[in-house]
PDB file of C-alpha atoms in Angstrom:
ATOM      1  CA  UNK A   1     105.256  87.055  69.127  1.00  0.00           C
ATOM      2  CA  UNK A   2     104.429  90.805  68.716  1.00  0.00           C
ATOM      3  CA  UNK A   3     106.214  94.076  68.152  1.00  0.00           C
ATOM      4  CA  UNK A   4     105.305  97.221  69.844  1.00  0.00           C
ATOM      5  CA  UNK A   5     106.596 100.295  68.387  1.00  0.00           C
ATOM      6  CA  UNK A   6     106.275 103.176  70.936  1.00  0.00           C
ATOM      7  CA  UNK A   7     107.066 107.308  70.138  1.00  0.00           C
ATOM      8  CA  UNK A   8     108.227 109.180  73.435  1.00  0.00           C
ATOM      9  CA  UNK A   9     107.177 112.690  73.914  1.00  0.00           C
ATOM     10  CA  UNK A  10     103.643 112.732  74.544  1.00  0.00           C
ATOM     11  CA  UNK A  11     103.440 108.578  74.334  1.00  0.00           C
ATOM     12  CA  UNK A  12     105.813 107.195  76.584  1.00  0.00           C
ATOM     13  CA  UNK A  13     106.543 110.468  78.401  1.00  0.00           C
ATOM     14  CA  UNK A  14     104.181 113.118  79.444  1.00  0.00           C
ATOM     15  CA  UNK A  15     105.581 116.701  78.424  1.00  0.00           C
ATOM     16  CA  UNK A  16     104.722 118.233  81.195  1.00  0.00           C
ATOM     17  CA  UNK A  17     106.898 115.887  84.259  1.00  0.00           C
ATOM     18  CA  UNK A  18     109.117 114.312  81.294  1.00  0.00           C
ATOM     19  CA  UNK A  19     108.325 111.355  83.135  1.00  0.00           C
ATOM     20  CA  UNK A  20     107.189 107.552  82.325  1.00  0.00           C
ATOM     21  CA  UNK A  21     104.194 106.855  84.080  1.00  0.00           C
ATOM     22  CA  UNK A  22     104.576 103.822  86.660  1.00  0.00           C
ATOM     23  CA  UNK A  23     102.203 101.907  84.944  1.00  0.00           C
ATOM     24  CA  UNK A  24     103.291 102.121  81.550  1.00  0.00           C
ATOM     25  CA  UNK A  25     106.890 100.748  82.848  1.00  0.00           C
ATOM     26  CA  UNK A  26     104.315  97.786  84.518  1.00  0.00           C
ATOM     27  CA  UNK A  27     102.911  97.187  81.072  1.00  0.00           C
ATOM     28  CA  UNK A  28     106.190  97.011  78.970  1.00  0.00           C
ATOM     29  CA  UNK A  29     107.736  94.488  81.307  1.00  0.00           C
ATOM     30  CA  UNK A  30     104.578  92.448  81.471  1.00  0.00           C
ATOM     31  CA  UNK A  31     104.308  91.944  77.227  1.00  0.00           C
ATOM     32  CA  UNK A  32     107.999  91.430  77.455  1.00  0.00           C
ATOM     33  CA  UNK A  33     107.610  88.246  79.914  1.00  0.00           C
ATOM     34  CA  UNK A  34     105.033  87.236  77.527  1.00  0.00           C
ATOM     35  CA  UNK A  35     107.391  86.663  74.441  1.00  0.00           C
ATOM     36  CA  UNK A  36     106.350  90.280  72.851  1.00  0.00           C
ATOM     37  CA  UNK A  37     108.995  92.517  71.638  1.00  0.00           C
ATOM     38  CA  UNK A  38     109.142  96.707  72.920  1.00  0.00           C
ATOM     39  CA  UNK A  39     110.407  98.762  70.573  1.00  0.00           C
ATOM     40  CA  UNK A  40     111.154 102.805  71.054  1.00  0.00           C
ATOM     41  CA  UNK A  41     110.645 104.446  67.536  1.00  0.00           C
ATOM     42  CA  UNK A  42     111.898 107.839  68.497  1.00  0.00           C
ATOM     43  CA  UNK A  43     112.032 110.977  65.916  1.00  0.00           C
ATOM     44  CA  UNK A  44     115.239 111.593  68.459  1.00  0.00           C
ATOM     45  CA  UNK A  45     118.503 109.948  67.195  1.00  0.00           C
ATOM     46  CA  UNK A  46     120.443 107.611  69.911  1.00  0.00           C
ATOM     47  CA  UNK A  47     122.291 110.676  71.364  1.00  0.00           C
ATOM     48  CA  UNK A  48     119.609 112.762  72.504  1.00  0.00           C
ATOM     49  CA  UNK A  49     117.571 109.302  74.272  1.00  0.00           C
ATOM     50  CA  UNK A  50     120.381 108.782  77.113  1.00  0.00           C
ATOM     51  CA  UNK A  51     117.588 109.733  79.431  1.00  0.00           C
ATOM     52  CA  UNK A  52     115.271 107.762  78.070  1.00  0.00           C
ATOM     53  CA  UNK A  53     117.715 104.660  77.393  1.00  0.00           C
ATOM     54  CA  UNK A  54     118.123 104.576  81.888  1.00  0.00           C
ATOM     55  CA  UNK A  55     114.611 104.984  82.198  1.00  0.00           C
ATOM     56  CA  UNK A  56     113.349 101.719  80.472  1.00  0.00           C
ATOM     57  CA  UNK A  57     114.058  98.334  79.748  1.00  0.00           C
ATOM     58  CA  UNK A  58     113.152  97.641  75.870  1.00  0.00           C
ATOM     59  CA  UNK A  59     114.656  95.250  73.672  1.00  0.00           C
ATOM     60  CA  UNK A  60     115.465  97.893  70.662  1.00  0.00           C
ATOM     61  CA  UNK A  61     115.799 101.560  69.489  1.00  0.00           C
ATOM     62  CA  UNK A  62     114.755 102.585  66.821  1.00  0.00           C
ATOM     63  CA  UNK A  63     116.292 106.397  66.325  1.00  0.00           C
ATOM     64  CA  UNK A  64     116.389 109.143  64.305  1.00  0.00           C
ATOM     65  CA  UNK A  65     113.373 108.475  62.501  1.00  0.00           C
ATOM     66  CA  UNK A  66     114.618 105.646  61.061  1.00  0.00           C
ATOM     67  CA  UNK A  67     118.323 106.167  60.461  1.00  0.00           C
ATOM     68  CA  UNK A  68     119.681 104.382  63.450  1.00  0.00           C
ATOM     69  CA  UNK A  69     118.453 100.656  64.121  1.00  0.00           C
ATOM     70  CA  UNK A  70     118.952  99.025  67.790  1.00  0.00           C
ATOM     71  CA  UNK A  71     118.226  95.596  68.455  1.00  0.00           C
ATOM     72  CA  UNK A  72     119.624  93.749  71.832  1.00  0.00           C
ATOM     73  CA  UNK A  73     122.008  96.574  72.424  1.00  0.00           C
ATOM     74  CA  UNK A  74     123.873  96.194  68.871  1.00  0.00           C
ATOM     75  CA  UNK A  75     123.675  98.973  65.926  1.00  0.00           C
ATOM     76  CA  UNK A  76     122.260  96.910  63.292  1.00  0.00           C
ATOM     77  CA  UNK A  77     121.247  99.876  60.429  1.00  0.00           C
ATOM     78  CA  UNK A  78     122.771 103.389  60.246  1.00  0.00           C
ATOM     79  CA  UNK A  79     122.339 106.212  58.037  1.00  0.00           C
ATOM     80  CA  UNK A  80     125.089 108.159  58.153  1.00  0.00           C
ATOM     81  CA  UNK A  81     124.871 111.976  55.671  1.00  0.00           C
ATOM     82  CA  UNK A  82     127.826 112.510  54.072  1.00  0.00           C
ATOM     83  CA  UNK A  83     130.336 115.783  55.335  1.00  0.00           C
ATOM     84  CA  UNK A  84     129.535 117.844  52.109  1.00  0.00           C
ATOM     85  CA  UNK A  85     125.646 117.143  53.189  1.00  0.00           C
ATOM     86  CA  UNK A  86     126.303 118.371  56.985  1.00  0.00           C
ATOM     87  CA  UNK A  87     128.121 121.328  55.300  1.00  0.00           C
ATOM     88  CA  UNK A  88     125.051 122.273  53.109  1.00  0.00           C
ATOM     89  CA  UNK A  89     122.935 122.012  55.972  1.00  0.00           C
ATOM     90  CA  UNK A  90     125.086 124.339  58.174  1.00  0.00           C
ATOM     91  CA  UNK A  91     124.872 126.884  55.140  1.00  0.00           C
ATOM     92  CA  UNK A  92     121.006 126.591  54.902  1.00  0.00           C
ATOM     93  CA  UNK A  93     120.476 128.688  57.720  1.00  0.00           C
ATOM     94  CA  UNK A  94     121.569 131.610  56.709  1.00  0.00           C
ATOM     95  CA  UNK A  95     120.309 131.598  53.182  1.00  0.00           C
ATOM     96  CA  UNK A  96     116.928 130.673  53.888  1.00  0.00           C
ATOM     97  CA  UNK A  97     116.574 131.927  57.269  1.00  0.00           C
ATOM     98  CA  UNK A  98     116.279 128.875  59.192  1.00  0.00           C
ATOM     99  CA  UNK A  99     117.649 127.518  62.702  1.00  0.00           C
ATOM    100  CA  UNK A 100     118.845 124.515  61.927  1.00  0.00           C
ATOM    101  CA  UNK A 101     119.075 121.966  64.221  1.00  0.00           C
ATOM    102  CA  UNK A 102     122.051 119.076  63.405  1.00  0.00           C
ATOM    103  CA  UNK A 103     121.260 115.614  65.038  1.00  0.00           C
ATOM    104  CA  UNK A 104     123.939 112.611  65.147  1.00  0.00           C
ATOM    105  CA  UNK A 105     124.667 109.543  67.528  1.00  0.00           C
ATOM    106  CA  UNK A 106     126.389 111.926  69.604  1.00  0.00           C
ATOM    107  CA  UNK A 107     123.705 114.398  70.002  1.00  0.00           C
ATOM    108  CA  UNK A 108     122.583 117.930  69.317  1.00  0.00           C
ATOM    109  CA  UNK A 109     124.693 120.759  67.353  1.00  0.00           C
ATOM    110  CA  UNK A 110     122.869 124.186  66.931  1.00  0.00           C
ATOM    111  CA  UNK A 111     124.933 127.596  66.215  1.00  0.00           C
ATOM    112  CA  UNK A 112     123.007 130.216  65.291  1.00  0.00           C
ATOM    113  CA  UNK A 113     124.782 133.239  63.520  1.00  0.00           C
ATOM    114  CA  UNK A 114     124.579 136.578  64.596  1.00  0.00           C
ATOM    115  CA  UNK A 115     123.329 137.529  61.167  1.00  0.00           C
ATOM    116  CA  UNK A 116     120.387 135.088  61.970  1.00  0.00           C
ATOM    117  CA  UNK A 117     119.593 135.920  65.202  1.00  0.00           C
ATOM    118  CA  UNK A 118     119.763 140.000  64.240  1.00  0.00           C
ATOM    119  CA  UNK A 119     117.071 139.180  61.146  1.00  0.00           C
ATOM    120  CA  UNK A 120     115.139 136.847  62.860  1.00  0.00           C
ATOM    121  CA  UNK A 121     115.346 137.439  67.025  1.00  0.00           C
ATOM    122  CA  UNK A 122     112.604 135.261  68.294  1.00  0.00           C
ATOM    123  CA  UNK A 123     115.296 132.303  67.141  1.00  0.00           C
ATOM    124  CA  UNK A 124     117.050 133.321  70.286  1.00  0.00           C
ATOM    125  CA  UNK A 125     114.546 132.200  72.972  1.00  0.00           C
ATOM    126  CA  UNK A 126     113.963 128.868  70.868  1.00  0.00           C
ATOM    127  CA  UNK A 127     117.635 128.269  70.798  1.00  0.00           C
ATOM    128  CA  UNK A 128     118.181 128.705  74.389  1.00  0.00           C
ATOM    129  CA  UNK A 129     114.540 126.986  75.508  1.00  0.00           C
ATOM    130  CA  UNK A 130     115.742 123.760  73.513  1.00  0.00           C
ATOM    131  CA  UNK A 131     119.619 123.901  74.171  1.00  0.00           C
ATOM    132  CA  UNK A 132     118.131 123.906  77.678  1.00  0.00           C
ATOM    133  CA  UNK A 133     115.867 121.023  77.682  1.00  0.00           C
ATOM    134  CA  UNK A 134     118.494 118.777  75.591  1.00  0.00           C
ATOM    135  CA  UNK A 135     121.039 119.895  78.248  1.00  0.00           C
ATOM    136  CA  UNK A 136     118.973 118.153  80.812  1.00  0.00           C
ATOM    137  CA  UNK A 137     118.222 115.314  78.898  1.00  0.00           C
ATOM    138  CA  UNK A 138     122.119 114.706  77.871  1.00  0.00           C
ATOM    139  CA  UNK A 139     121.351 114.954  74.399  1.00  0.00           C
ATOM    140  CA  UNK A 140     123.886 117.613  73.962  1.00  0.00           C
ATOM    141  CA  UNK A 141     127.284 116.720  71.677  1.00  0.00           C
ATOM    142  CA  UNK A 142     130.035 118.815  72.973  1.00  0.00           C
ATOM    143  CA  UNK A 143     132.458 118.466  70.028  1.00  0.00           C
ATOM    144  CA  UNK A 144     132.436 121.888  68.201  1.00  0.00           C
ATOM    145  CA  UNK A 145     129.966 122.978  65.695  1.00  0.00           C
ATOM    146  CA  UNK A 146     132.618 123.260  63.371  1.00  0.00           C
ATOM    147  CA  UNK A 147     134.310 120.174  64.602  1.00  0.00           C
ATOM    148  CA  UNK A 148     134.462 116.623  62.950  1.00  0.00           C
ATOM    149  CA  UNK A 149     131.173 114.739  64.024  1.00  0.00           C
ATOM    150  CA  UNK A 150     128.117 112.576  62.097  1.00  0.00           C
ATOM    151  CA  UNK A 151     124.820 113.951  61.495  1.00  0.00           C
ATOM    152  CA  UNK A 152     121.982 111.531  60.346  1.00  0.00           C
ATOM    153  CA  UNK A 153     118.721 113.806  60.261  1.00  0.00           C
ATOM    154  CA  UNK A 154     118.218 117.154  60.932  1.00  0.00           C
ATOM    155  CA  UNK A 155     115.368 119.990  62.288  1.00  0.00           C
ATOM    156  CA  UNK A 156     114.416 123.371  61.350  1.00  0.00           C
ATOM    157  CA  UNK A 157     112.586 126.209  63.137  1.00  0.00           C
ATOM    158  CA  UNK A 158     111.408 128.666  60.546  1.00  0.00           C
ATOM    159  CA  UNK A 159     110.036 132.767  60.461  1.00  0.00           C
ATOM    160  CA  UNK A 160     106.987 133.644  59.208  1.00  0.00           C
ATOM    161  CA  UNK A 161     108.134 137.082  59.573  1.00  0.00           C
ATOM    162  CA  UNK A 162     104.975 138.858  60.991  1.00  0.00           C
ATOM    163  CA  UNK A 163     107.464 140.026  63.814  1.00  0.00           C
ATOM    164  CA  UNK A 164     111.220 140.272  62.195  1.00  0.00           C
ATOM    165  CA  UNK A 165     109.848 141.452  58.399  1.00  0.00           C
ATOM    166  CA  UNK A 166     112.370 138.667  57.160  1.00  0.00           C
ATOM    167  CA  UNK A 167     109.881 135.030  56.634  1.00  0.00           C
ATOM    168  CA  UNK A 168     112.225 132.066  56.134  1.00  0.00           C
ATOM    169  CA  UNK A 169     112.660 131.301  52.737  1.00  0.00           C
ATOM    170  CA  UNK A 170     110.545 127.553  52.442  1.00  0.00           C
ATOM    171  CA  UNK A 171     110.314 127.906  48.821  1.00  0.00           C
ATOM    172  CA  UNK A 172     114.069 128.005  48.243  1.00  0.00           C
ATOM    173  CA  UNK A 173     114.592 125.396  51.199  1.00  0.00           C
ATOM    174  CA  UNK A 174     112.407 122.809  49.493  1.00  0.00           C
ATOM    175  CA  UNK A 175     113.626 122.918  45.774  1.00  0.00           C
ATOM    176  CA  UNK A 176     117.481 122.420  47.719  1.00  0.00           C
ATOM    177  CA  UNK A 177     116.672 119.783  49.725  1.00  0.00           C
ATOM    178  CA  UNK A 178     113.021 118.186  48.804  1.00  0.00           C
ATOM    179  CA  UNK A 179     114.282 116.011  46.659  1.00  0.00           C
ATOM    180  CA  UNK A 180     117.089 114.311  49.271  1.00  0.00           C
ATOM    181  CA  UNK A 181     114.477 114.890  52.429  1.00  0.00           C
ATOM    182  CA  UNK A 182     111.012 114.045  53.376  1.00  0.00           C
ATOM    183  CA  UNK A 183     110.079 117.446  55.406  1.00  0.00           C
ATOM    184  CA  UNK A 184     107.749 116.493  57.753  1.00  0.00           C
ATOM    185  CA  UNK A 185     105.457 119.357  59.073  1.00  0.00           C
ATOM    186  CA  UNK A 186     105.225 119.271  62.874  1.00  0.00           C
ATOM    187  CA  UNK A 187     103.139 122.585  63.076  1.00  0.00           C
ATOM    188  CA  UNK A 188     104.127 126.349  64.450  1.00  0.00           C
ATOM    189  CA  UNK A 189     106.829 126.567  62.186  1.00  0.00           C
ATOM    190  CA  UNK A 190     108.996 123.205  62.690  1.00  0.00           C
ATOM    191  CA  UNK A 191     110.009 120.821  60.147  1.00  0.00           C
ATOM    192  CA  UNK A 192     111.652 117.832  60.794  1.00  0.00           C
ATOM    193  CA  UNK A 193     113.751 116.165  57.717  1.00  0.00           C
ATOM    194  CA  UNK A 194     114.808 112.183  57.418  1.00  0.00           C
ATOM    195  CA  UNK A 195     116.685 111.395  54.109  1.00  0.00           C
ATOM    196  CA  UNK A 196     114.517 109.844  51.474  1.00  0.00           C
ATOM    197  CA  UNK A 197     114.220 105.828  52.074  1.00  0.00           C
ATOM    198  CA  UNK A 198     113.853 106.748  56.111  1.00  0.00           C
ATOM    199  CA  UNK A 199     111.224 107.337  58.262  1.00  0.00           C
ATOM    200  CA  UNK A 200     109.844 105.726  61.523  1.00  0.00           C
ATOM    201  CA  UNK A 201     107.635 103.273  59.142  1.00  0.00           C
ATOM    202  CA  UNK A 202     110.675 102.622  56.973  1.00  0.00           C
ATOM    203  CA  UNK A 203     112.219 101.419  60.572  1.00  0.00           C
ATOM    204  CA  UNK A 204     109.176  98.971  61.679  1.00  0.00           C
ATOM    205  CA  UNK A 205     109.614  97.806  57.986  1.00  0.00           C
ATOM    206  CA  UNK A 206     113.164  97.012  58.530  1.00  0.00           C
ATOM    207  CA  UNK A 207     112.763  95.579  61.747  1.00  0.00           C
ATOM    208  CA  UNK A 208     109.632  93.668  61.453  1.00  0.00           C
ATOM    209  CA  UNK A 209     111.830  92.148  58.449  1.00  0.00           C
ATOM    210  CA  UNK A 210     114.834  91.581  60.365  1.00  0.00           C
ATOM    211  CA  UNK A 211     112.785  89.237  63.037  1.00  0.00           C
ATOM    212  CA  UNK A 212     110.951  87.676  60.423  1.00  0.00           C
ATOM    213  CA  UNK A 213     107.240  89.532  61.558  1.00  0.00           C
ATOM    214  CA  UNK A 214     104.581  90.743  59.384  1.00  0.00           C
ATOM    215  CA  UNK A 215     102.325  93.916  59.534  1.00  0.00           C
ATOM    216  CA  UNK A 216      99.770  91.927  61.167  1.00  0.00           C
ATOM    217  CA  UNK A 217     102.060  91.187  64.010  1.00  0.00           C
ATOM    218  CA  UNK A 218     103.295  94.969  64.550  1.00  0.00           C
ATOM    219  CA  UNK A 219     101.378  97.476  67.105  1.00  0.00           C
ATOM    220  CA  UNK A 220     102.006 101.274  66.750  1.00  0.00           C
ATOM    221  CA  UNK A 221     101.474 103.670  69.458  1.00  0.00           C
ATOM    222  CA  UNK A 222     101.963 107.489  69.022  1.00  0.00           C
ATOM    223  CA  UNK A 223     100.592 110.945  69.169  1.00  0.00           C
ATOM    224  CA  UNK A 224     101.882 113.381  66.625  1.00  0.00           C
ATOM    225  CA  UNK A 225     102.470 114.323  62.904  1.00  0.00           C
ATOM    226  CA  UNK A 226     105.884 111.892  62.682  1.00  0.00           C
ATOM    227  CA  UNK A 227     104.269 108.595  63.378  1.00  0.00           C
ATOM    228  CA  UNK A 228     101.683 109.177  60.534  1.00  0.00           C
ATOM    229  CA  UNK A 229     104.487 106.801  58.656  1.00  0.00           C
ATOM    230  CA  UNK A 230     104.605 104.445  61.807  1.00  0.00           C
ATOM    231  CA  UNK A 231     100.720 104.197  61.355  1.00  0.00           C
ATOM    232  CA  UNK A 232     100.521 103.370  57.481  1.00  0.00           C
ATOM    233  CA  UNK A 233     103.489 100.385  58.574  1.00  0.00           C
ATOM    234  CA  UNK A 234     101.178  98.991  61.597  1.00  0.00           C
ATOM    235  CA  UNK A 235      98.727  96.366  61.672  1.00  0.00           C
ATOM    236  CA  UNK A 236      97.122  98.196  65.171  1.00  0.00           C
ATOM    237  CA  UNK A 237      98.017 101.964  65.468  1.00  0.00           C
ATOM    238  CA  UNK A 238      96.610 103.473  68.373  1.00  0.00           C
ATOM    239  CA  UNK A 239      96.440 107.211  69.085  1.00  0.00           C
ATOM    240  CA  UNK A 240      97.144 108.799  72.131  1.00  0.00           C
ATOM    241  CA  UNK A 241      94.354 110.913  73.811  1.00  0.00           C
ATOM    242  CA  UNK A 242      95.784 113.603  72.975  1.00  0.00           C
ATOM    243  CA  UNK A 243      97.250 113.480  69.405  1.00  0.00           C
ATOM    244  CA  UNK A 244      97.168 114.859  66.029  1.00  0.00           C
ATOM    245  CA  UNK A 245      94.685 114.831  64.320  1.00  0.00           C
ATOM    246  CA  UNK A 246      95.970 113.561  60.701  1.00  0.00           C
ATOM    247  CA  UNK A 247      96.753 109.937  62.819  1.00  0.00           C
ATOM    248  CA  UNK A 248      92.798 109.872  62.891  1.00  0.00           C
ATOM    249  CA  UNK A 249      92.990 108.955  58.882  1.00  0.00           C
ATOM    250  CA  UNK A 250      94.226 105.636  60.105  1.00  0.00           C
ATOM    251  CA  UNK A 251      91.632 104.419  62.079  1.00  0.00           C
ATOM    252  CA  UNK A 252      93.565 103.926  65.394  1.00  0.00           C
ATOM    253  CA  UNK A 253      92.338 102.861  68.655  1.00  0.00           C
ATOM    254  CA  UNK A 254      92.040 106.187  70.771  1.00  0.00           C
ATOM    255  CA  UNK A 255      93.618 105.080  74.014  1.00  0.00           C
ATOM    256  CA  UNK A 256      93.787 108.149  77.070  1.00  0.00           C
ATOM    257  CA  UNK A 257      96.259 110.286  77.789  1.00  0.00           C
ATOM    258  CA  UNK A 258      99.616 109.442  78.790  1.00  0.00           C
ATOM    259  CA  UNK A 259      99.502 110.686  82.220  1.00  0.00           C
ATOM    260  CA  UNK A 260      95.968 108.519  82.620  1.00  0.00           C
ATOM    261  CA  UNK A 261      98.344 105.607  82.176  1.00  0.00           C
ATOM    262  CA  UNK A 262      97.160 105.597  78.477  1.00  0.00           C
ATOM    263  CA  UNK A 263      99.850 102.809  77.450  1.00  0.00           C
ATOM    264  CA  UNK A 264      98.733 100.890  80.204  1.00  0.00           C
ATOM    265  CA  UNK A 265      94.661 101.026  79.181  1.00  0.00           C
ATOM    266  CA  UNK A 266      95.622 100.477  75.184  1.00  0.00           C
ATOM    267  CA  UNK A 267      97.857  96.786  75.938  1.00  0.00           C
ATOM    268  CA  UNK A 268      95.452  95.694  78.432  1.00  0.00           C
ATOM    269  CA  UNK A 269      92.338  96.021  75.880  1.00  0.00           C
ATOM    270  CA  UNK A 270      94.173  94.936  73.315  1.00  0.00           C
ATOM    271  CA  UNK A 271      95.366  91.668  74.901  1.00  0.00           C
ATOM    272  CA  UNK A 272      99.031  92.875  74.855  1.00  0.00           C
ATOM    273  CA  UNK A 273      99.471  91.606  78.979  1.00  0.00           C
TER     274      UNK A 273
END
């Protein structure tokens, strides 16, 4: 038996239809009948991957980058941050000039202030382009910003203030929460951050424990920044066409793109169907 650890924007999903090709769905069921385990290891936590959760048949989430553990439709790991964390997040964004995005098993929670949106106004189009594309992907928690709900991981967009005069503060972000977060760089200004101990190679470890796998037994397949950690965790990491190009450090098998049924290529050379 194997496990197959897939990202989804730009792996499963092309970003351009937000669709799964036909024949990676064909692959994924045909390792499945073969005794082979599907995993999605998703940056997104379980409330922003409704869409995704109707689209497939897998036998486990893995969400949040690691703070959220799936298996046969059960919760078996959670991360939970604690209220006086969610609360220090929320004041982040003002006093270093940050949109912060708050992510939970309910979804999405993003507010910005007027303050921030006056210092720092292309925040506004970024809000409303991703408020708009969770929206449509149900990913969207409707209970108040300043209402009672969990948070497990969180984003930020940041200013380099060529346009607004006001750059985000990054220096003053990382000494308040680099030592609780690993910030992950995804490039043009976003950082994702997964509390210490976390990560989507802290989840294959965890899993590939809990079914009693080793490394050798564990495929990885992604395309950005995030899954470097997936990668390092991964017997077999294999890179999207189209992918960052820090995954190359890991000697991966280049598969094609998504939308050239990528998934499909990669499993069938690999011996995966």
């Amino acid at each position: 038996m194997k496990a197959l650890f897939f990202d989804v924007d730009g792996t499963l999903i092309d970003e351009v239809k937000h669709e799964i090709p036909a024949s990676t769905l064909e692959a994924l069921r045909r390792t499945r009948e073969k005794g082979n385990k599907v995993f999605i290891n998703s940056g997104r936590t379980v409330g922003m991957l409704k869409r995704i959760m109707e689209m497939v048949e897998v036998d486990g989430f893995l969400c949040g980058c690691g703070t959220e553990l799936i298996y046969e439709g059960a919760s078996i790991y959670y991360k939970k941050l604690s209220v006086e964390m969610k609360q220090r997040i929320k004041d982040a964004s003002d006093r270093y000039g940050v949109l912060v995005h708050l992510e939970g098993q309910h979804g999405w929670h993003c507010q910005p202030s007027e303050k921030l949106l006056r210092d720092h106004p292309r925040y506004q189009a970024l809000y409303e382009n991703l408020a708009g594309f969770i929206g449509m992907e149900g990913g969207i928690d409707p209970t108040p910003y300043d209402g009672e709900y969990e948070i497990s991981k969180f984003c930020i967009e940041t200013d380099d203030g060529a346009e607004s005069g006001h750059p985000s503060d990054m220096e003053g972000f990382r000494e308040a929460f680099g030592d609780e977060f690993i910030i992950i760089d995804r490039g043009h200004g976003f950082y994702e951050n997964v509390p210490i101990g976390h990560g989507k190679g802290a989840a294959v470890d965890r899993i590939l424990d809990y079914l009693h796998l080793t490394r050798a037994d564990a495929y990885g397949f992604g395309d950005s920044s995030n899954d470097e950690e997936m990668f390092r965790a991964v017997g077999h990491p294999v890179a999207m066409g189209q992918h960052d190009q820090v995954l190359e450090a890991y000697h991966p098998f280049i598969t094609k793109r998504v939308e050239e049924d990528g998934i499909f290529y990669a499993m069938e050379q690999l011996g995966l169907l």
